[in-house]
Amino acid sequence: MLIDDIEYVIFRHPDLSAVRRFMIDFGLLDLAQHGDALYLRSYGDAPFSYVTQQGEAAFVGMGFRASSQTALNQLAARFSTSIEDCPHPGGGQYVHTVDPDGRRLEFVFGARRLESLPSGGAPIAWNDAHARNRLGRYQRPAYGPSHAQRLGHLAVFSPAPQQLIEWYGENLGMQPSELIHDGNEANVLAAFMHLDKGAEWTDHHTLAIVGAQAAGLDHVSFECRDFDDVGMGHMLMQDKGYKHRWGIGRHFHGSQIFDYWTDPAGFHVEHFTDGDRVNEDTPTQLCPFGRDTLLQWGPPFPGL
Ligand SMILES: [Fe+2]
């Protein structure tokens, strides 16, 4: 096992104060500003979850938590690079490289974890039709931003998805939970890749790779506390007049409840909750592309 989890995304934005306001309303929290780099944290224990630097709008790459010193050494050897002191909040050591599309990948080991923060509200006790779990009390979540617990996954575009799927498999051990094809199973259009954590359960996808004309980013996605946290976050973002992209619905691949917003530079960020978990015994599924690829219920994908 090389990687414990995805931990942060790296952007550049022309207007740091605008993106800071947006991401705070989205559900992240201020952490630090180092020169022209703005660091935001989530409510979980990651040293930080989001960094953006002043500059022309760009998605730069992502950071992972290496699972051990041995894993960090292996990653350094694999990418023929050296281990350096990590310049980000929390410190530790890291190695960095680029994937075949030019995305920066960072692997950090030994960074100080933050204290997790309370994120308001007990888990929902659902009163479904077959099990009444909330008796004599009301479900009244507080109004306010979502509480992003952690960075959950990214979806990237690639002009050569099959090669990129193989690269993440060979170099980082990622495995496809589901492969999407065009009707011919040999023509893979997209993949939902999970981390190699053996018998341990991990997210259905930490990286989604989608074939496209050019390399790029579709979205980055943060896990919220629960269903009400997604819904209440939606209310607040709507009240503040932010640009909504798509949702609220339930995805097919990964089953997450989702809601997408668009930041001031045009990057899409997703709130999700209730995603599937898989492990080494979960078989890879092959699925033809279709309406089901996108969602089980919810509004149609914009433009389709
Ligand atoms: Fe997503």
Short mmCIF file of C-alpha atoms and ligand atoms in Angstrom, two decimals:
data_model
loop_
_atom_site.label_atom_id
_atom_site.label_comp_id
_atom_site.label_asym_id
_atom_site.label_seq_id
_atom_site.Cartn_x
_atom_site.Cartn_y
_atom_site.Cartn_z
CA MET A 1 0.00 0.00 0.00
CA LEU A 2 1.50 3.33 -1.07
CA ILE A 3 -1.25 5.83 -0.33
CA ASP A 4 -3.59 6.28 2.63
CA ASP A 5 -5.81 8.89 1.04
CA ILE A 6 -6.07 11.90 -1.21
CA GLU A 7 -5.54 14.95 0.95
CA TYR A 8 -5.49 18.28 -0.94
CA VAL A 9 -5.90 20.03 -4.28
CA ILE A 10 -3.65 22.73 -5.71
CA PHE A 11 -5.05 25.60 -7.77
CA ARG A 12 -4.13 29.04 -9.02
CA HIS A 13 -6.73 31.81 -8.98
CA PRO A 14 -6.49 35.41 -10.18
CA ASP A 15 -8.58 36.76 -7.28
CA LEU A 16 -7.69 35.09 -3.99
CA SER A 17 -10.21 37.03 -1.93
CA ALA A 18 -13.07 36.01 -4.25
CA VAL A 19 -12.19 32.30 -4.17
CA ARG A 20 -11.60 32.44 -0.41
CA ARG A 21 -15.09 33.87 0.14
CA PHE A 22 -16.58 31.23 -2.16
CA MET A 23 -14.78 28.27 -0.55
CA ILE A 24 -15.58 29.47 2.98
CA ASP A 25 -19.25 29.67 2.01
CA PHE A 26 -18.85 26.26 0.34
CA GLY A 27 -17.73 24.75 3.66
CA LEU A 28 -13.97 25.04 4.13
CA LEU A 29 -12.21 27.11 6.80
CA ASP A 30 -9.30 29.56 6.87
CA LEU A 31 -5.99 28.02 7.82
CA ALA A 32 -3.04 30.17 6.70
CA GLN A 33 -1.70 32.48 4.06
CA HIS A 34 1.95 31.95 3.11
CA GLY A 35 2.98 34.75 0.77
CA ASP A 36 0.56 34.57 -2.13
CA ALA A 37 -0.60 31.02 -1.28
CA LEU A 38 -3.92 30.64 0.51
CA TYR A 39 -4.44 27.45 2.54
CA LEU A 40 -7.88 26.27 3.63
CA ARG A 41 -8.71 23.34 5.87
CA SER A 42 -11.67 21.02 6.23
CA TYR A 43 -13.34 19.94 9.48
CA GLY A 44 -11.35 16.69 9.49
CA ASP A 45 -7.76 16.16 10.57
CA ALA A 46 -5.93 16.72 7.25
CA PRO A 47 -3.18 19.37 7.61
CA PHE A 48 -5.02 21.30 4.88
CA SER A 49 -7.39 20.41 2.04
CA TYR A 50 -7.08 23.20 -0.49
CA VAL A 51 -4.33 25.56 -1.59
CA THR A 52 -4.49 28.21 -4.25
CA GLN A 53 -1.84 30.63 -5.33
CA GLN A 54 -2.27 34.01 -6.96
CA GLY A 55 -2.01 33.68 -10.74
CA GLU A 56 -3.77 32.85 -13.95
CA ALA A 57 -6.60 30.40 -13.18
CA ALA A 58 -5.34 26.82 -13.31
CA PHE A 59 -5.80 23.45 -11.72
CA VAL A 60 -2.25 22.46 -10.81
CA GLY A 61 -2.59 19.06 -9.18
CA MET A 62 -3.23 17.11 -6.04
CA GLY A 63 -1.59 15.82 -2.89
CA PHE A 64 -1.80 12.36 -1.35
CA ARG A 65 -0.87 11.07 2.10
CA ALA A 66 1.83 8.41 1.71
CA SER A 67 1.09 5.46 3.95
CA SER A 68 4.58 5.04 5.46
CA GLN A 69 8.19 6.12 5.24
CA THR A 70 8.81 2.99 3.19
CA ALA A 71 6.03 4.01 0.81
CA LEU A 72 7.57 7.49 0.46
CA ASN A 73 10.95 5.91 -0.30
CA GLN A 74 9.32 3.65 -2.88
CA LEU A 75 7.55 6.60 -4.51
CA ALA A 76 10.81 8.59 -4.66
CA ALA A 77 12.55 5.61 -6.29
CA ARG A 78 9.67 5.00 -8.71
CA PHE A 79 9.66 8.59 -9.92
CA SER A 80 13.48 8.94 -9.80
CA THR A 81 13.25 11.92 -7.52
CA SER A 82 14.44 12.85 -4.06
CA ILE A 83 12.63 13.27 -0.77
CA GLU A 84 12.36 16.92 0.33
CA ASP A 85 11.03 18.80 3.33
CA CYS A 86 7.37 19.54 2.61
CA PRO A 87 6.79 23.32 2.43
CA HIS A 88 3.06 23.10 3.22
CA PRO A 89 1.35 23.54 6.61
CA GLY A 90 1.98 20.50 8.78
CA GLY A 91 5.44 19.95 7.31
CA GLY A 92 6.67 16.39 7.01
CA GLN A 93 8.51 15.17 3.94
CA TYR A 94 7.32 14.81 0.39
CA VAL A 95 8.12 13.79 -3.13
CA HIS A 96 6.53 15.28 -6.20
CA THR A 97 6.20 14.36 -9.84
CA VAL A 98 3.80 14.87 -12.76
CA ASP A 99 1.40 12.42 -14.37
CA PRO A 100 1.39 11.86 -18.17
CA ASP A 101 -1.05 14.78 -18.64
CA GLY A 102 1.21 17.14 -16.66
CA ARG A 103 -0.73 17.26 -13.39
CA ARG A 104 1.47 17.82 -10.35
CA LEU A 105 1.30 14.97 -7.85
CA GLU A 106 2.62 15.37 -4.32
CA PHE A 107 3.01 12.57 -1.77
CA VAL A 108 3.46 13.66 1.84
CA PHE A 109 4.48 11.61 4.83
CA GLY A 110 4.80 12.66 8.45
CA ALA A 111 2.79 15.91 8.33
CA ARG A 112 1.17 17.00 11.60
CA ARG A 113 -2.53 16.20 11.66
CA LEU A 114 -4.97 18.91 12.78
CA GLU A 115 -7.56 18.45 15.49
CA SER A 116 -10.87 17.57 13.88
CA LEU A 117 -13.48 20.26 14.45
CA PRO A 118 -17.06 19.74 15.59
CA SER A 119 -19.31 19.99 12.56
CA GLY A 120 -22.67 20.63 14.13
CA GLY A 121 -25.59 18.31 14.54
CA ALA A 122 -25.76 14.67 15.47
CA PRO A 123 -25.98 12.08 12.68
CA ILE A 124 -29.49 12.06 11.29
CA ALA A 125 -31.82 9.56 12.95
CA TRP A 126 -34.06 8.75 9.98
CA ASN A 127 -37.74 8.05 10.27
CA ASP A 128 -38.17 5.89 7.21
CA ALA A 129 -41.40 4.05 6.60
CA HIS A 130 -40.08 0.81 8.05
CA ALA A 131 -38.00 2.06 10.94
CA ARG A 132 -38.90 5.01 13.14
CA ASN A 133 -35.65 6.12 14.74
CA ARG A 134 -36.39 9.75 15.76
CA LEU A 135 -39.06 9.89 18.39
CA GLY A 136 -40.24 12.92 20.31
CA ARG A 137 -37.68 15.30 18.78
CA TYR A 138 -37.46 17.37 15.60
CA GLN A 139 -35.00 17.38 12.71
CA ARG A 140 -33.88 21.04 12.60
CA PRO A 141 -30.31 21.40 11.23
CA ALA A 142 -28.80 24.86 11.73
CA TYR A 143 -28.68 27.22 8.75
CA GLY A 144 -25.15 27.80 7.45
CA PRO A 145 -22.41 26.50 5.16
CA SER A 146 -21.81 22.78 4.73
CA HIS A 147 -19.12 21.22 6.90
CA ALA A 148 -16.58 19.76 4.45
CA GLN A 149 -14.99 16.86 6.29
CA ARG A 150 -12.27 16.02 3.79
CA LEU A 151 -11.30 16.12 0.16
CA GLY A 152 -12.90 12.98 -1.28
CA HIS A 153 -12.01 12.74 -4.96
CA LEU A 154 -11.21 14.44 -8.23
CA ALA A 155 -12.52 13.88 -11.74
CA VAL A 156 -10.05 14.74 -14.48
CA PHE A 157 -10.22 14.87 -18.26
CA SER A 158 -7.60 13.14 -20.35
CA PRO A 159 -7.05 12.84 -24.11
CA ALA A 160 -5.68 9.33 -23.47
CA PRO A 161 -7.86 7.85 -20.71
CA GLN A 162 -6.80 4.22 -21.19
CA GLN A 163 -3.12 5.09 -20.84
CA LEU A 164 -3.80 7.29 -17.81
CA ILE A 165 -5.82 4.51 -16.13
CA GLU A 166 -2.89 2.15 -16.67
CA TRP A 167 -0.40 4.73 -15.41
CA TYR A 168 -2.26 5.26 -12.12
CA GLY A 169 -2.58 1.49 -11.77
CA GLU A 170 1.08 0.69 -12.43
CA ASN A 171 2.56 3.58 -10.48
CA LEU A 172 0.16 4.14 -7.58
CA GLY A 173 -1.70 0.84 -7.42
CA MET A 174 -5.11 2.39 -8.13
CA GLN A 175 -7.71 -0.06 -9.37
CA PRO A 176 -10.88 0.59 -11.38
CA SER A 177 -14.08 0.09 -9.39
CA GLU A 178 -16.03 0.65 -12.60
CA LEU A 179 -15.04 1.13 -16.24
CA ILE A 180 -17.36 2.95 -18.64
CA HIS A 181 -17.23 1.96 -22.31
CA ASP A 182 -18.93 3.03 -25.52
CA GLY A 183 -20.77 -0.27 -26.04
CA ASN A 184 -17.56 -2.07 -27.00
CA GLU A 185 -15.83 -3.09 -23.78
CA ALA A 186 -12.44 -2.50 -25.41
CA ASN A 187 -13.21 1.20 -25.84
CA VAL A 188 -12.99 2.62 -22.34
CA LEU A 189 -14.35 6.14 -22.03
CA ALA A 190 -13.93 6.66 -18.29
CA ALA A 191 -12.85 4.95 -15.09
CA PHE A 192 -13.66 5.34 -11.42
CA MET A 193 -10.44 4.41 -9.63
CA HIS A 194 -10.04 3.43 -5.98
CA LEU A 195 -6.96 3.33 -3.81
CA ASP A 196 -5.15 0.06 -3.24
CA LYS A 197 -5.77 -0.53 0.47
CA GLY A 198 -6.04 -4.31 0.44
CA ALA A 199 -8.89 -5.56 2.62
CA GLU A 200 -9.46 -2.09 4.10
CA TRP A 201 -12.53 -0.27 2.80
CA THR A 202 -11.89 2.80 0.70
CA ASP A 203 -13.95 5.24 -1.38
CA HIS A 204 -15.47 3.85 -4.60
CA HIS A 205 -13.37 6.46 -6.40
CA THR A 206 -10.56 8.71 -5.34
CA LEU A 207 -9.84 9.60 -8.96
CA ALA A 208 -12.25 9.55 -11.89
CA ILE A 209 -10.59 9.65 -15.32
CA VAL A 210 -12.79 10.81 -18.19
CA GLY A 211 -11.78 10.80 -21.86
CA ALA A 212 -11.90 14.24 -23.51
CA GLN A 213 -10.29 16.31 -26.26
CA ALA A 214 -7.81 17.88 -23.87
CA ALA A 215 -6.43 17.31 -20.40
CA GLY A 216 -8.28 19.21 -17.70
CA LEU A 217 -10.32 19.10 -14.54
CA ASP A 218 -14.01 18.31 -14.30
CA HIS A 219 -14.35 18.80 -10.56
CA VAL A 220 -12.96 18.35 -7.08
CA SER A 221 -15.22 16.89 -4.42
CA PHE A 222 -15.50 17.30 -0.67
CA GLU A 223 -17.31 14.95 1.66
CA CYS A 224 -19.94 16.63 3.80
CA ARG A 225 -21.27 15.51 7.17
CA ASP A 226 -24.57 14.05 5.98
CA PHE A 227 -27.57 14.58 3.72
CA ASP A 228 -28.83 17.65 5.60
CA ASP A 229 -25.35 19.14 5.42
CA VAL A 230 -25.46 18.94 1.61
CA GLY A 231 -28.99 20.37 1.54
CA MET A 232 -28.33 23.21 3.98
CA GLY A 233 -25.10 24.07 2.14
CA HIS A 234 -27.16 24.27 -1.05
CA MET A 235 -29.55 26.75 0.59
CA LEU A 236 -26.72 28.99 1.74
CA MET A 237 -24.87 28.94 -1.60
CA GLN A 238 -28.14 29.68 -3.39
CA ASP A 239 -28.94 32.54 -1.01
CA LYS A 240 -25.48 34.04 -1.65
CA GLY A 241 -26.09 33.95 -5.40
CA TYR A 242 -23.30 31.58 -6.38
CA LYS A 243 -23.39 29.77 -9.71
CA HIS A 244 -24.99 26.35 -9.36
CA ARG A 245 -23.88 23.64 -11.76
CA TRP A 246 -25.90 20.49 -11.05
CA GLY A 247 -27.79 18.72 -8.28
CA ILE A 248 -29.05 17.75 -5.85
CA GLY A 249 -29.14 14.10 -6.94
CA ARG A 250 -27.71 10.65 -6.38
CA HIS A 251 -24.90 9.45 -8.65
CA PHE A 252 -24.93 5.98 -10.15
CA HIS A 253 -21.19 5.23 -9.98
CA GLY A 254 -20.27 5.63 -6.32
CA SER A 255 -23.88 6.32 -5.28
CA GLN A 256 -23.06 9.66 -3.68
CA ILE A 257 -25.69 12.27 -2.97
CA PHE A 258 -24.16 15.16 -4.95
CA ASP A 259 -24.42 18.89 -5.50
CA TYR A 260 -22.07 20.91 -7.73
CA TRP A 261 -21.14 24.59 -7.57
CA THR A 262 -18.90 26.71 -9.79
CA ASP A 263 -16.19 28.87 -8.25
CA PRO A 264 -15.38 32.45 -9.37
CA ALA A 265 -12.74 31.21 -11.84
CA GLY A 266 -15.09 28.59 -13.34
CA PHE A 267 -13.83 25.45 -11.53
CA HIS A 268 -16.50 23.01 -10.35
CA VAL A 269 -16.56 21.86 -6.73
CA GLU A 270 -18.86 19.16 -5.43
CA HIS A 271 -20.48 18.48 -2.09
CA PHE A 272 -21.10 14.77 -1.52
CA THR A 273 -22.25 12.39 1.16
CA ASP A 274 -23.18 8.70 1.44
CA GLY A 275 -20.67 7.32 -1.09
CA ASP A 276 -19.99 3.62 -1.67
CA ARG A 277 -16.97 1.88 -0.17
CA VAL A 278 -15.01 -0.90 -1.87
CA ASN A 279 -11.97 -3.08 -1.19
CA GLU A 280 -9.74 -5.57 -3.00
CA ASP A 281 -12.55 -8.12 -3.14
CA THR A 282 -14.98 -5.78 -4.91
CA PRO A 283 -15.05 -6.85 -8.58
CA THR A 284 -14.51 -4.26 -11.31
CA GLN A 285 -17.76 -3.61 -13.15
CA LEU A 286 -17.99 -2.77 -16.85
CA CYS A 287 -20.82 -0.42 -17.81
CA PRO A 288 -21.88 1.08 -21.13
CA PHE A 289 -22.16 4.88 -21.15
CA GLY A 290 -25.70 6.13 -20.79
CA ARG A 291 -28.01 8.17 -18.66
CA ASP A 292 -27.30 5.81 -15.77
CA THR A 293 -23.64 6.74 -15.93
CA LEU A 294 -24.45 10.13 -14.53
CA LEU A 295 -27.15 9.70 -11.95
CA GLN A 296 -29.90 7.57 -10.44
CA TRP A 297 -32.14 10.50 -9.60
CA GLY A 298 -31.93 14.26 -9.74
CA PRO A 299 -32.06 16.97 -12.39
CA PRO A 300 -30.52 16.12 -15.79
CA PHE A 301 -26.87 16.92 -16.36
CA PRO A 302 -26.68 20.47 -17.74
CA GLY A 303 -26.43 20.44 -21.51
CA LEU A 304 -27.60 16.85 -22.01
FE FE B 1 -17.62 13.64 -8.01
#
